[in-house]
Structures are given as structure tokens and as C-alpha cells.
PDB file of C-alpha atoms in Angstrom:
ATOM      1  CA  UNK A   1     112.241  60.688  65.743  1.00 90.00           C
ATOM      2  CA  UNK A   2     108.770  60.791  67.322  1.00 94.00           C
ATOM      3  CA  UNK A   3     106.137  63.210  66.097  1.00 96.00           C
ATOM      4  CA  UNK A   4     102.471  64.216  66.300  1.00 97.00           C
ATOM      5  CA  UNK A   5     100.341  64.394  63.133  1.00 96.00           C
ATOM      6  CA  UNK A   6      98.714  67.825  62.833  1.00 96.00           C
ATOM      7  CA  UNK A   7      97.242  67.540  59.339  1.00 93.00           C
ATOM      8  CA  UNK A   8      96.660  64.943  56.653  1.00 86.00           C
ATOM      9  CA  UNK A   9      95.948  65.867  53.045  1.00 80.00           C
ATOM     10  CA  UNK A  10      95.976  62.347  51.665  1.00 72.00           C
ATOM     11  CA  UNK A  11      99.594  62.028  50.580  1.00 81.00           C
ATOM     12  CA  UNK A  12     101.460  64.591  52.674  1.00 89.00           C
ATOM     13  CA  UNK A  13     101.284  64.727  56.471  1.00 93.00           C
ATOM     14  CA  UNK A  14     102.171  67.732  58.591  1.00 95.00           C
ATOM     15  CA  UNK A  15     103.958  66.456  61.691  1.00 96.00           C
ATOM     16  CA  UNK A  16     105.147  68.324  64.771  1.00 95.00           C
ATOM     17  CA  UNK A  17     108.420  66.717  65.807  1.00 94.00           C
ATOM     18  CA  UNK A  18     109.550  66.360  69.418  1.00 92.00           C
ATOM     19  CA  UNK A  19     112.002  69.235  68.978  1.00 91.00           C
ATOM     20  CA  UNK A  20     109.127  71.545  68.011  1.00 90.00           C
ATOM     21  CA  UNK A  21     109.889  71.768  64.307  1.00 91.00           C
ATOM     22  CA  UNK A  22     107.282  71.052  61.642  1.00 93.00           C
ATOM     23  CA  UNK A  23     108.009  68.410  58.997  1.00 93.00           C
ATOM     24  CA  UNK A  24     106.011  67.566  55.882  1.00 92.00           C
ATOM     25  CA  UNK A  25     106.140  63.809  55.633  1.00 92.00           C
ATOM     26  CA  UNK A  26     105.334  61.086  53.151  1.00 89.00           C
ATOM     27  CA  UNK A  27     104.112  57.644  54.113  1.00 85.00           C
ATOM     28  CA  UNK A  28     106.325  54.621  53.650  1.00 76.00           C
ATOM     29  CA  UNK A  29     104.595  52.251  51.217  1.00 69.00           C
ATOM     30  CA  UNK A  30     104.804  49.228  53.499  1.00 63.00           C
ATOM     31  CA  UNK A  31     102.454  50.858  56.031  1.00 65.00           C
ATOM     32  CA  UNK A  32      99.726  50.948  53.391  1.00 54.00           C
ATOM     33  CA  UNK A  33     100.051  47.177  52.921  1.00 42.00           C
ATOM     34  CA  UNK A  34      98.830  46.225  56.387  1.00 50.00           C
ATOM     35  CA  UNK A  35      95.228  45.595  55.327  1.00 51.00           C
ATOM     36  CA  UNK A  36      93.691  48.433  57.323  1.00 56.00           C
ATOM     37  CA  UNK A  37      89.965  48.910  56.735  1.00 70.00           C
ATOM     38  CA  UNK A  38      90.357  52.662  56.519  1.00 74.00           C
ATOM     39  CA  UNK A  39      90.760  55.131  53.702  1.00 73.00           C
ATOM     40  CA  UNK A  40      93.434  56.964  55.715  1.00 79.00           C
ATOM     41  CA  UNK A  41      96.076  54.818  57.422  1.00 84.00           C
ATOM     42  CA  UNK A  42      97.398  57.915  59.244  1.00 89.00           C
ATOM     43  CA  UNK A  43      95.057  60.380  60.947  1.00 91.00           C
ATOM     44  CA  UNK A  44      95.290  63.678  62.750  1.00 95.00           C
ATOM     45  CA  UNK A  45      96.255  63.046  66.383  1.00 96.00           C
ATOM     46  CA  UNK A  46      98.391  59.996  65.619  1.00 95.00           C
ATOM     47  CA  UNK A  47     101.770  59.604  67.274  1.00 96.00           C
ATOM     48  CA  UNK A  48     104.243  58.453  64.640  1.00 95.00           C
ATOM     49  CA  UNK A  49     107.907  57.716  64.123  1.00 94.00           C
ATOM     50  CA  UNK A  50     109.555  59.825  61.450  1.00 93.00           C
ATOM     51  CA  UNK A  51     112.781  59.197  59.543  1.00 91.00           C
ATOM     52  CA  UNK A  52     114.783  61.886  57.756  1.00 84.00           C
ATOM     53  CA  UNK A  53     116.226  60.307  54.641  1.00 72.00           C
ATOM     54  CA  UNK A  54     119.990  60.664  54.397  1.00 65.00           C
ATOM     55  CA  UNK A  55     121.259  63.748  52.542  1.00 58.00           C
ATOM     56  CA  UNK A  56     117.714  64.879  51.876  1.00 66.00           C
ATOM     57  CA  UNK A  57     115.018  67.153  53.278  1.00 75.00           C
ATOM     58  CA  UNK A  58     112.485  64.419  52.677  1.00 82.00           C
ATOM     59  CA  UNK A  59     110.818  62.956  55.781  1.00 90.00           C
ATOM     60  CA  UNK A  60     108.960  59.664  55.931  1.00 91.00           C
ATOM     61  CA  UNK A  61     106.534  58.206  58.453  1.00 92.00           C
ATOM     62  CA  UNK A  62     107.891  54.776  59.279  1.00 91.00           C
ATOM     63  CA  UNK A  63     105.624  53.679  62.125  1.00 91.00           C
ATOM     64  CA  UNK A  64     102.231  54.528  63.604  1.00 91.00           C
ATOM     65  CA  UNK A  65     101.902  54.047  67.351  1.00 93.00           C
ATOM     66  CA  UNK A  66      98.882  52.192  68.696  1.00 92.00           C
ATOM     67  CA  UNK A  67      95.895  54.514  69.120  1.00 92.00           C
ATOM     68  CA  UNK A  68      94.128  54.845  72.452  1.00 93.00           C
ATOM     69  CA  UNK A  69      90.899  55.678  70.593  1.00 92.00           C
ATOM     70  CA  UNK A  70      89.571  57.326  67.466  1.00 89.00           C
ATOM     71  CA  UNK A  71      86.425  58.791  65.953  1.00 85.00           C
ATOM     72  CA  UNK A  72      85.435  57.415  62.568  1.00 78.00           C
ATOM     73  CA  UNK A  73      82.639  57.683  60.048  1.00 70.00           C
ATOM     74  CA  UNK A  74      81.793  55.948  56.820  1.00 67.00           C
ATOM     75  CA  UNK A  75      83.977  56.871  53.896  1.00 59.00           C
ATOM     76  CA  UNK A  76      82.441  59.129  51.269  1.00 54.00           C
ATOM     77  CA  UNK A  77      83.108  56.548  48.565  1.00 52.00           C
ATOM     78  CA  UNK A  78      81.239  53.254  48.229  1.00 49.00           C
ATOM     79  CA  UNK A  79      84.025  51.007  49.475  1.00 53.00           C
ATOM     80  CA  UNK A  80      82.268  50.559  52.846  1.00 56.00           C
ATOM     81  CA  UNK A  81      85.533  51.423  54.534  1.00 66.00           C
ATOM     82  CA  UNK A  82      85.687  53.844  57.406  1.00 73.00           C
ATOM     83  CA  UNK A  83      87.431  57.187  57.533  1.00 77.00           C
ATOM     84  CA  UNK A  84      89.198  58.082  60.763  1.00 84.00           C
ATOM     85  CA  UNK A  85      88.479  61.722  61.582  1.00 84.00           C
ATOM     86  CA  UNK A  86      90.908  61.977  64.504  1.00 91.00           C
ATOM     87  CA  UNK A  87      92.678  59.783  67.052  1.00 94.00           C
ATOM     88  CA  UNK A  88      93.946  59.838  70.637  1.00 96.00           C
ATOM     89  CA  UNK A  89      91.168  62.175  71.755  1.00 96.00           C
ATOM     90  CA  UNK A  90      90.851  63.252  75.395  1.00 97.00           C
ATOM     91  CA  UNK A  91      87.418  64.830  74.890  1.00 97.00           C
ATOM     92  CA  UNK A  92      84.975  65.397  72.046  1.00 95.00           C
ATOM     93  CA  UNK A  93      83.061  68.665  71.794  1.00 96.00           C
ATOM     94  CA  UNK A  94      80.007  68.562  69.563  1.00 95.00           C
ATOM     95  CA  UNK A  95      79.138  72.059  68.330  1.00 94.00           C
ATOM     96  CA  UNK A  96      75.424  72.529  67.678  1.00 95.00           C
ATOM     97  CA  UNK A  97      73.112  75.393  66.783  1.00 95.00           C
ATOM     98  CA  UNK A  98      69.351  75.706  66.987  1.00 95.00           C
ATOM     99  CA  UNK A  99      69.401  78.283  64.197  1.00 92.00           C
ATOM    100  CA  UNK A 100      71.623  79.095  61.220  1.00 87.00           C
ATOM    101  CA  UNK A 101      71.844  76.150  60.690  1.00 89.00           C
ATOM    102  CA  UNK A 102      69.362  74.059  62.643  1.00 89.00           C
ATOM    103  CA  UNK A 103      70.933  70.822  63.801  1.00 85.00           C
ATOM    104  CA  UNK A 104      69.065  67.544  64.190  1.00 89.00           C
ATOM    105  CA  UNK A 105      69.232  65.733  67.527  1.00 94.00           C
ATOM    106  CA  UNK A 106      69.849  62.453  65.700  1.00 92.00           C
ATOM    107  CA  UNK A 107      73.131  63.895  64.412  1.00 90.00           C
ATOM    108  CA  UNK A 108      74.225  64.683  67.971  1.00 94.00           C
ATOM    109  CA  UNK A 109      73.168  61.204  69.088  1.00 95.00           C
ATOM    110  CA  UNK A 110      75.181  59.474  66.356  1.00 90.00           C
ATOM    111  CA  UNK A 111      78.282  61.438  67.267  1.00 90.00           C
ATOM    112  CA  UNK A 112      77.763  60.502  70.914  1.00 94.00           C
ATOM    113  CA  UNK A 113      77.383  56.818  70.032  1.00 92.00           C
ATOM    114  CA  UNK A 114      80.695  56.956  68.151  1.00 87.00           C
ATOM    115  CA  UNK A 115      82.339  58.557  71.199  1.00 91.00           C
ATOM    116  CA  UNK A 116      80.792  56.033  73.596  1.00 92.00           C
ATOM    117  CA  UNK A 117      82.051  53.127  71.508  1.00 88.00           C
ATOM    118  CA  UNK A 118      85.616  54.177  72.370  1.00 87.00           C
ATOM    119  CA  UNK A 119      84.829  55.631  75.818  1.00 91.00           C
ATOM    120  CA  UNK A 120      85.686  59.169  74.734  1.00 94.00           C
ATOM    121  CA  UNK A 121      84.177  61.744  77.119  1.00 96.00           C
ATOM    122  CA  UNK A 122      81.895  64.120  75.245  1.00 97.00           C
ATOM    123  CA  UNK A 123      80.381  67.550  75.789  1.00 97.00           C
ATOM    124  CA  UNK A 124      77.870  69.530  73.723  1.00 97.00           C
ATOM    125  CA  UNK A 125      78.389  73.227  73.008  1.00 95.00           C
ATOM    126  CA  UNK A 126      75.304  75.106  71.811  1.00 95.00           C
ATOM    127  CA  UNK A 127      76.546  78.102  69.844  1.00 93.00           C
ATOM    128  CA  UNK A 128      74.903  81.284  68.473  1.00 92.00           C
ATOM    129  CA  UNK A 129      72.478  81.643  71.351  1.00 93.00           C
ATOM    130  CA  UNK A 130      72.340  85.371  70.557  1.00 91.00           C
ATOM    131  CA  UNK A 131      70.157  84.412  67.547  1.00 92.00           C
ATOM    132  CA  UNK A 132      67.511  82.719  69.712  1.00 94.00           C
ATOM    133  CA  UNK A 133      64.182  84.200  70.747  1.00 96.00           C
ATOM    134  CA  UNK A 134      62.415  83.444  74.008  1.00 96.00           C
ATOM    135  CA  UNK A 135      60.739  80.239  72.828  1.00 96.00           C
ATOM    136  CA  UNK A 136      64.017  79.066  71.281  1.00 96.00           C
ATOM    137  CA  UNK A 137      65.776  79.557  74.602  1.00 96.00           C
ATOM    138  CA  UNK A 138      63.137  77.451  76.345  1.00 97.00           C
ATOM    139  CA  UNK A 139      63.722  74.671  73.803  1.00 96.00           C
ATOM    140  CA  UNK A 140      67.473  74.998  74.322  1.00 97.00           C
ATOM    141  CA  UNK A 141      67.014  74.533  78.062  1.00 97.00           C
ATOM    142  CA  UNK A 142      64.930  71.416  77.428  1.00 97.00           C
ATOM    143  CA  UNK A 143      67.506  69.918  75.052  1.00 97.00           C
ATOM    144  CA  UNK A 144      70.377  70.719  77.424  1.00 97.00           C
ATOM    145  CA  UNK A 145      68.485  69.109  80.310  1.00 97.00           C
ATOM    146  CA  UNK A 146      67.882  65.999  78.173  1.00 97.00           C
ATOM    147  CA  UNK A 147      71.605  65.457  77.558  1.00 98.00           C
ATOM    148  CA  UNK A 148      72.868  66.556  80.953  1.00 98.00           C
ATOM    149  CA  UNK A 149      70.495  64.073  82.586  1.00 96.00           C
ATOM    150  CA  UNK A 150      72.305  61.207  80.841  1.00 97.00           C
ATOM    151  CA  UNK A 151      75.790  62.507  81.606  1.00 96.00           C
ATOM    152  CA  UNK A 152      76.805  64.884  78.800  1.00 98.00           C
ATOM    153  CA  UNK A 153      77.820  68.382  79.975  1.00 97.00           C
ATOM    154  CA  UNK A 154      76.249  71.185  77.912  1.00 96.00           C
ATOM    155  CA  UNK A 155      77.527  74.712  77.427  1.00 93.00           C
ATOM    156  CA  UNK A 156      75.576  77.527  75.764  1.00 92.00           C
ATOM    157  CA  UNK A 157      77.653  80.300  74.212  1.00 91.00           C
ATOM    158  CA  UNK A 158      77.725  83.218  71.865  1.00 85.00           C
ATOM    159  CA  UNK A 159      81.187  83.816  70.514  1.00 72.00           C
ATOM    160  CA  UNK A 160      80.783  87.561  70.885  1.00 65.00           C
ATOM    161  CA  UNK A 161      82.929  88.180  73.983  1.00 62.00           C
ATOM    162  CA  UNK A 162      81.557  85.183  75.846  1.00 73.00           C
ATOM    163  CA  UNK A 163      83.126  84.727  79.309  1.00 78.00           C
ATOM    164  CA  UNK A 164      82.656  80.940  78.999  1.00 83.00           C
ATOM    165  CA  UNK A 165      85.539  80.858  76.492  1.00 85.00           C
ATOM    166  CA  UNK A 166      88.116  81.382  79.251  1.00 85.00           C
ATOM    167  CA  UNK A 167      86.700  78.444  81.202  1.00 87.00           C
ATOM    168  CA  UNK A 168      86.829  76.341  78.036  1.00 90.00           C
ATOM    169  CA  UNK A 169      90.489  77.278  77.496  1.00 89.00           C
ATOM    170  CA  UNK A 170      91.311  76.037  81.000  1.00 91.00           C
ATOM    171  CA  UNK A 171      89.384  72.804  80.388  1.00 92.00           C
ATOM    172  CA  UNK A 172      91.326  72.104  77.183  1.00 94.00           C
ATOM    173  CA  UNK A 173      94.744  73.016  78.616  1.00 94.00           C
ATOM    174  CA  UNK A 174      97.085  70.023  78.410  1.00 93.00           C
ATOM    175  CA  UNK A 175      94.591  67.903  76.479  1.00 96.00           C
ATOM    176  CA  UNK A 176      94.092  66.822  72.883  1.00 96.00           C
ATOM    177  CA  UNK A 177      90.452  67.514  72.050  1.00 96.00           C
ATOM    178  CA  UNK A 178      88.275  67.378  68.963  1.00 94.00           C
ATOM    179  CA  UNK A 179      85.400  69.573  67.825  1.00 92.00           C
ATOM    180  CA  UNK A 180      82.815  68.298  65.372  1.00 88.00           C
ATOM    181  CA  UNK A 181      79.498  69.296  63.874  1.00 87.00           C
ATOM    182  CA  UNK A 182      77.746  70.574  60.772  1.00 84.00           C
ATOM    183  CA  UNK A 183      79.374  73.242  58.625  1.00 81.00           C
ATOM    184  CA  UNK A 184      78.274  76.693  59.694  1.00 86.00           C
ATOM    185  CA  UNK A 185      77.801  75.932  63.401  1.00 90.00           C
ATOM    186  CA  UNK A 186      80.926  77.911  64.293  1.00 88.00           C
ATOM    187  CA  UNK A 187      83.662  75.308  64.761  1.00 88.00           C
ATOM    188  CA  UNK A 188      86.405  77.355  63.112  1.00 86.00           C
ATOM    189  CA  UNK A 189      85.168  80.567  64.718  1.00 86.00           C
ATOM    190  CA  UNK A 190      85.434  78.853  68.094  1.00 89.00           C
ATOM    191  CA  UNK A 191      89.043  77.833  67.386  1.00 89.00           C
ATOM    192  CA  UNK A 192      89.872  81.415  66.364  1.00 88.00           C
ATOM    193  CA  UNK A 193      88.262  82.707  69.545  1.00 88.00           C
ATOM    194  CA  UNK A 194      90.200  80.272  71.711  1.00 89.00           C
ATOM    195  CA  UNK A 195      93.413  81.489  70.063  1.00 89.00           C
ATOM    196  CA  UNK A 196      93.154  84.646  67.941  1.00 82.00           C
ATOM    197  CA  UNK A 197      96.684  84.164  66.586  1.00 85.00           C
ATOM    198  CA  UNK A 198      95.465  81.266  64.411  1.00 85.00           C
ATOM    199  CA  UNK A 199      93.192  83.391  62.173  1.00 74.00           C
ATOM    200  CA  UNK A 200      91.632  80.401  60.380  1.00 75.00           C
ATOM    201  CA  UNK A 201      89.401  81.015  57.375  1.00 65.00           C
ATOM    202  CA  UNK A 202      85.679  81.128  58.132  1.00 59.00           C
ATOM    203  CA  UNK A 203      82.937  80.279  55.640  1.00 51.00           C
ATOM    204  CA  UNK A 204      79.601  81.975  55.191  1.00 45.00           C
ATOM    205  CA  UNK A 205      76.103  80.607  55.641  1.00 41.00           C
ATOM    206  CA  UNK A 206      74.356  79.590  52.432  1.00 39.00           C
ATOM    207  CA  UNK A 207      71.144  81.594  52.313  1.00 41.00           C
ATOM    208  CA  UNK A 208      69.518  79.022  50.053  1.00 41.00           C
ATOM    209  CA  UNK A 209      69.701  76.205  52.589  1.00 37.00           C
ATOM    210  CA  UNK A 210      70.829  78.005  55.788  1.00 42.00           C
ATOM    211  CA  UNK A 211      73.794  75.665  55.962  1.00 42.00           C
ATOM    212  CA  UNK A 212      77.458  76.382  56.327  1.00 41.00           C
ATOM    213  CA  UNK A 213      79.600  76.612  53.225  1.00 42.00           C
ATOM    214  CA  UNK A 214      82.365  74.184  53.902  1.00 41.00           C
ATOM    215  CA  UNK A 215      85.834  75.743  54.409  1.00 42.00           C
ATOM    216  CA  UNK A 216      87.752  73.071  56.341  1.00 42.00           C
ATOM    217  CA  UNK A 217      88.618  70.375  53.799  1.00 52.00           C
ATOM    218  CA  UNK A 218      90.804  68.194  55.994  1.00 72.00           C
ATOM    219  CA  UNK A 219      90.855  67.627  59.736  1.00 81.00           C
ATOM    220  CA  UNK A 220      93.608  69.732  61.262  1.00 89.00           C
ATOM    221  CA  UNK A 221      95.025  69.984  64.771  1.00 93.00           C
ATOM    222  CA  UNK A 222      96.150  73.301  66.230  1.00 93.00           C
ATOM    223  CA  UNK A 223      98.312  73.979  69.268  1.00 92.00           C
ATOM    224  CA  UNK A 224      96.545  76.601  71.374  1.00 92.00           C
ATOM    225  CA  UNK A 225      98.527  79.412  72.919  1.00 90.00           C
ATOM    226  CA  UNK A 226      96.608  78.868  76.162  1.00 87.00           C
ATOM    227  CA  UNK A 227      97.660  75.209  76.204  1.00 90.00           C
ATOM    228  CA  UNK A 228      96.571  71.931  74.633  1.00 93.00           C
ATOM    229  CA  UNK A 229      95.599  70.965  71.103  1.00 95.00           C
ATOM    230  CA  UNK A 230      92.252  71.287  69.363  1.00 94.00           C
ATOM    231  CA  UNK A 231      91.254  69.319  66.267  1.00 92.00           C
ATOM    232  CA  UNK A 232      89.039  71.172  63.790  1.00 87.00           C
ATOM    233  CA  UNK A 233      87.170  68.742  61.522  1.00 80.00           C
ATOM    234  CA  UNK A 234      85.310  69.263  58.237  1.00 72.00           C
ATOM    235  CA  UNK A 235      81.584  69.878  58.536  1.00 59.00           C
ATOM    236  CA  UNK A 236      79.585  66.676  58.219  1.00 57.00           C
ATOM    237  CA  UNK A 237      76.049  66.539  56.864  1.00 50.00           C
ATOM    238  CA  UNK A 238      75.321  62.974  57.995  1.00 51.00           C
ATOM    239  CA  UNK A 239      77.163  60.718  60.393  1.00 53.00           C
ATOM    240  CA  UNK A 240      77.116  57.117  59.276  1.00 55.00           C
ATOM    241  CA  UNK A 241      78.353  54.614  61.811  1.00 60.00           C
ATOM    242  CA  UNK A 242      80.099  51.450  60.719  1.00 58.00           C
ATOM    243  CA  UNK A 243      81.672  48.414  62.369  1.00 62.00           C
ATOM    244  CA  UNK A 244      79.384  48.570  65.422  1.00 73.00           C
ATOM    245  CA  UNK A 245      77.763  45.293  66.408  1.00 81.00           C
ATOM    246  CA  UNK A 246      74.016  45.867  66.549  1.00 84.00           C
ATOM    247  CA  UNK A 247      73.817  43.491  69.495  1.00 86.00           C
ATOM    248  CA  UNK A 248      75.683  46.025  71.637  1.00 90.00           C
ATOM    249  CA  UNK A 249      74.510  49.386  70.256  1.00 93.00           C
ATOM    250  CA  UNK A 250      72.239  49.802  73.292  1.00 94.00           C
ATOM    251  CA  UNK A 251      75.394  49.795  75.455  1.00 94.00           C
ATOM    252  CA  UNK A 252      76.361  53.103  73.829  1.00 95.00           C
ATOM    253  CA  UNK A 253      73.196  54.815  75.092  1.00 97.00           C
ATOM    254  CA  UNK A 254      73.860  55.479  78.824  1.00 96.00           C
ATOM    255  CA  UNK A 255      70.172  55.634  79.712  1.00 96.00           C
ATOM    256  CA  UNK A 256      69.609  52.226  78.083  1.00 96.00           C
ATOM    257  CA  UNK A 257      72.810  50.725  79.429  1.00 93.00           C
ATOM    258  CA  UNK A 258      71.487  51.134  82.970  1.00 88.00           C
ATOM    259  CA  UNK A 259      68.468  48.960  82.099  1.00 94.00           C
ATOM    260  CA  UNK A 260      70.232  46.147  80.234  1.00 88.00           C
ATOM    261  CA  UNK A 261      69.366  42.753  81.710  1.00 88.00           C
ATOM    262  CA  UNK A 262      65.986  43.810  83.058  1.00 94.00           C
ATOM    263  CA  UNK A 263      63.960  42.871  79.964  1.00 94.00           C
ATOM    264  CA  UNK A 264      62.002  39.617  79.849  1.00 92.00           C
ATOM    265  CA  UNK A 265      64.312  38.148  77.195  1.00 92.00           C
ATOM    266  CA  UNK A 266      68.066  38.219  77.783  1.00 88.00           C
ATOM    267  CA  UNK A 267      68.723  38.873  74.075  1.00 89.00           C
ATOM    268  CA  UNK A 268      66.127  41.644  73.784  1.00 94.00           C
ATOM    269  CA  UNK A 269      66.843  44.052  70.932  1.00 94.00           C
ATOM    270  CA  UNK A 270      64.426  46.642  72.388  1.00 96.00           C
ATOM    271  CA  UNK A 271      62.488  46.816  69.128  1.00 95.00           C
ATOM    272  CA  UNK A 272      59.359  44.643  69.028  1.00 92.00           C
ATOM    273  CA  UNK A 273      59.872  42.256  71.941  1.00 93.00           C
ATOM    274  CA  UNK A 274      57.221  42.019  74.703  1.00 94.00           C
ATOM    275  CA  UNK A 275      57.917  43.223  78.236  1.00 94.00           C
ATOM    276  CA  UNK A 276      60.878  45.314  77.132  1.00 96.00           C
ATOM    277  CA  UNK A 277      62.017  47.595  79.965  1.00 97.00           C
ATOM    278  CA  UNK A 278      63.634  50.041  77.523  1.00 97.00           C
ATOM    279  CA  UNK A 279      60.426  50.558  75.558  1.00 96.00           C
ATOM    280  CA  UNK A 280      58.508  50.942  78.814  1.00 97.00           C
ATOM    281  CA  UNK A 281      60.993  53.643  79.844  1.00 97.00           C
ATOM    282  CA  UNK A 282      60.349  55.459  76.564  1.00 97.00           C
ATOM    283  CA  UNK A 283      56.601  55.264  77.097  1.00 96.00           C
ATOM    284  CA  UNK A 284      56.792  56.691  80.611  1.00 96.00           C
ATOM    285  CA  UNK A 285      59.263  59.430  79.605  1.00 95.00           C
ATOM    286  CA  UNK A 286      62.302  58.080  81.451  1.00 96.00           C
ATOM    287  CA  UNK A 287      64.084  57.764  78.071  1.00 97.00           C
ATOM    288  CA  UNK A 288      63.647  60.588  75.565  1.00 97.00           C
ATOM    289  CA  UNK A 289      61.670  59.601  72.465  1.00 97.00           C
ATOM    290  CA  UNK A 290      64.231  61.359  70.243  1.00 97.00           C
ATOM    291  CA  UNK A 291      67.049  59.246  71.676  1.00 97.00           C
ATOM    292  CA  UNK A 292      65.113  56.030  71.217  1.00 97.00           C
ATOM    293  CA  UNK A 293      64.302  57.007  67.614  1.00 96.00           C
ATOM    294  CA  UNK A 294      68.037  57.344  66.892  1.00 95.00           C
ATOM    295  CA  UNK A 295      68.610  53.929  68.442  1.00 96.00           C
ATOM    296  CA  UNK A 296      65.786  52.439  66.352  1.00 95.00           C
ATOM    297  CA  UNK A 297      67.252  53.949  63.169  1.00 92.00           C
ATOM    298  CA  UNK A 298      70.714  52.576  63.933  1.00 91.00           C
ATOM    299  CA  UNK A 299      69.241  49.130  64.486  1.00 92.00           C
ATOM    300  CA  UNK A 300      67.019  49.030  61.388  1.00 89.00           C
ATOM    301  CA  UNK A 301      68.397  51.384  58.741  1.00 78.00           C
ATOM    302  CA  UNK A 302      69.879  50.290  55.432  1.00 63.00           C
ATOM    303  CA  UNK A 303      73.594  50.788  56.003  1.00 56.00           C
ATOM    304  CA  UNK A 304      74.320  51.116  52.293  1.00 52.00           C
ATOM    305  CA  UNK A 305      71.814  53.950  51.979  1.00 53.00           C
ATOM    306  CA  UNK A 306      73.301  55.847  54.903  1.00 47.00           C
ATOM    307  CA  UNK A 307      76.690  55.193  53.354  1.00 41.00           C
ATOM    308  CA  UNK A 308      75.678  57.032  50.189  1.00 39.00           C
ATOM    309  CA  UNK A 309      74.215  60.003  52.060  1.00 44.00           C
ATOM    310  CA  UNK A 310      77.102  60.492  54.433  1.00 40.00           C
ATOM    311  CA  UNK A 311      79.007  63.374  52.867  1.00 39.00           C
ATOM    312  CA  UNK A 312      80.890  66.457  53.841  1.00 34.00           C
ATOM    313  CA  UNK A 313      78.934  69.673  53.493  1.00 36.00           C
TER     314      UNK A 313
END
């Protein structure tokens, strides 16, 4: 029987079967032996085949269908494996806040690079705009313009009776989407607002560090009453990217991708080479300095160091 993985807790998987029933499944041992470079062979969003063992209530996942895409990050251990956050994603929504907590643009950029690497459409939702003063709102407009210019739709909301929620429900309807971001930016609150029957637990903001206190331990997918599925992921403090060839990282920056091939050297890395069109675009403001800084960090950083810092909140 075919099913859709709604939640993974490491050993037990919550699967929605084709007939609408929910089964708690174990993983057949042979699937673990396929040499996957992931800490979780099955992820939320996977389509799987499930077998009900004879004369038993025990269900087993016997097969994982090929994924159309997935979002991954470095595992929290030091194995240098990757951890798949979710798979088969129609759109990624990055939830960000300018205050309580303040999010770094490099975090948004890294998430976008991960989405671009699998051609997953992405949008940015700026939440808690009711906390912003006049100068904050000006900065928000500037940041939104930066990302919209390069093709990422931006939405600014306050979850207190925001009319934009209805439009978001219609956009999600019939799709399988993922939301991601730091803890405390309002991911779970957004899910509850999209469907108030879910009543998911919401954490509080740590006053010591103005960061969210992590409540979502595992990624989990919810069927929305208005239609579609939404994947709520654990808050992530850092977003380490693995298994991306540094020779093609520039392809995952749309504003750089348009300039590829125009540099003096065909193998230009856009770092220290002379007559680099990308660097010239940064100097004249055509490419945002913050975006180029993220690119530079991805090209030059110590991957093992990022690996150690990349943890859940």
C-alpha cells in the first residue's frame, strides 16, 4: 500500500495511507543497507510503500519512491553526512523576522542556495511586522526589494488577523510546501493560523538571547483544512550546506547566474581574479554586497567548522 510520510522520529514513521488512515511504521532493515549518505533514509514528504505484516498491527516501510527534490543540511553529528529536512517540496517558505529574533541575511541566502540547487521555488515571509518602528519598516522595504529584484517573492505579515493569510492558504492549496527558519520566528504560529484546528505547541522567546526556545523537535507535515500540506521544521541556528560543488555555487545565485561566461577567464571563481564581471557588479551595486558576502563565505569557509556550528536551536 502506498503512503505519505508525515513525521519521522528516528525509528518510527507516521504515514498517511492512501485510504486516509494513519499508520505508525518501522523501517525494513534492508533499506538502511543501501549506502545512503544521510542520517535519515526516510524523510517527511517521502512517498513510500507500506506492508502490513500478516496477523499483526505492525506496519513496515518496504520501499521509498524516488524523490523529485529535497532540502538538506549538515548533520548535527561529526559524520559529515547530510540530514534531509523534507522531500518532494512544491515551494519553500523562509520565515524571517527583523526583531525577536533578528535574522541574518546570510541565513536566508544559504536556505535559498539549498532550494536553488534542486530548483525548488522559494518565497520569503517577513513576520512580526507589528513589532517594527518606522526605521525598521524602511529597512524591511529595502530587504524585500533586494530579494524580489532577483526573483524571490516577499510577503510581510503580522499573524494578528492578517488578511494575507487567506491568500497564502489559496497559494498552498493542493501543494506540498515547507516552512523553515530560526526558532522563534513564528513558523508554528503560522501553521496554527493557517489551520486553527491543529493547535500545535508554541515556544516562547528566550529573553537572554532573544531567540526562540525550540519546540518542534522533528520535521512534521500537516494536512491543512483549506487544502494542501505544510511541513513545519525544527528551528535552525546555522545552515551548513554540503555536497555542493564549489565550481557551480555561483549558478545558485540568480543575479550571478545571469553573468556567468562574461568574465575574462572561463573558469573564474569570482574571488580574486582580474576583470571579473561579478565583482564589478558588486562594486557598482548591481549585486548586493550581502549576497556576495554569502557567496564568498560558501566558497572559502572551513566546512568542518560550519559542520560543528550547525545545530538546532
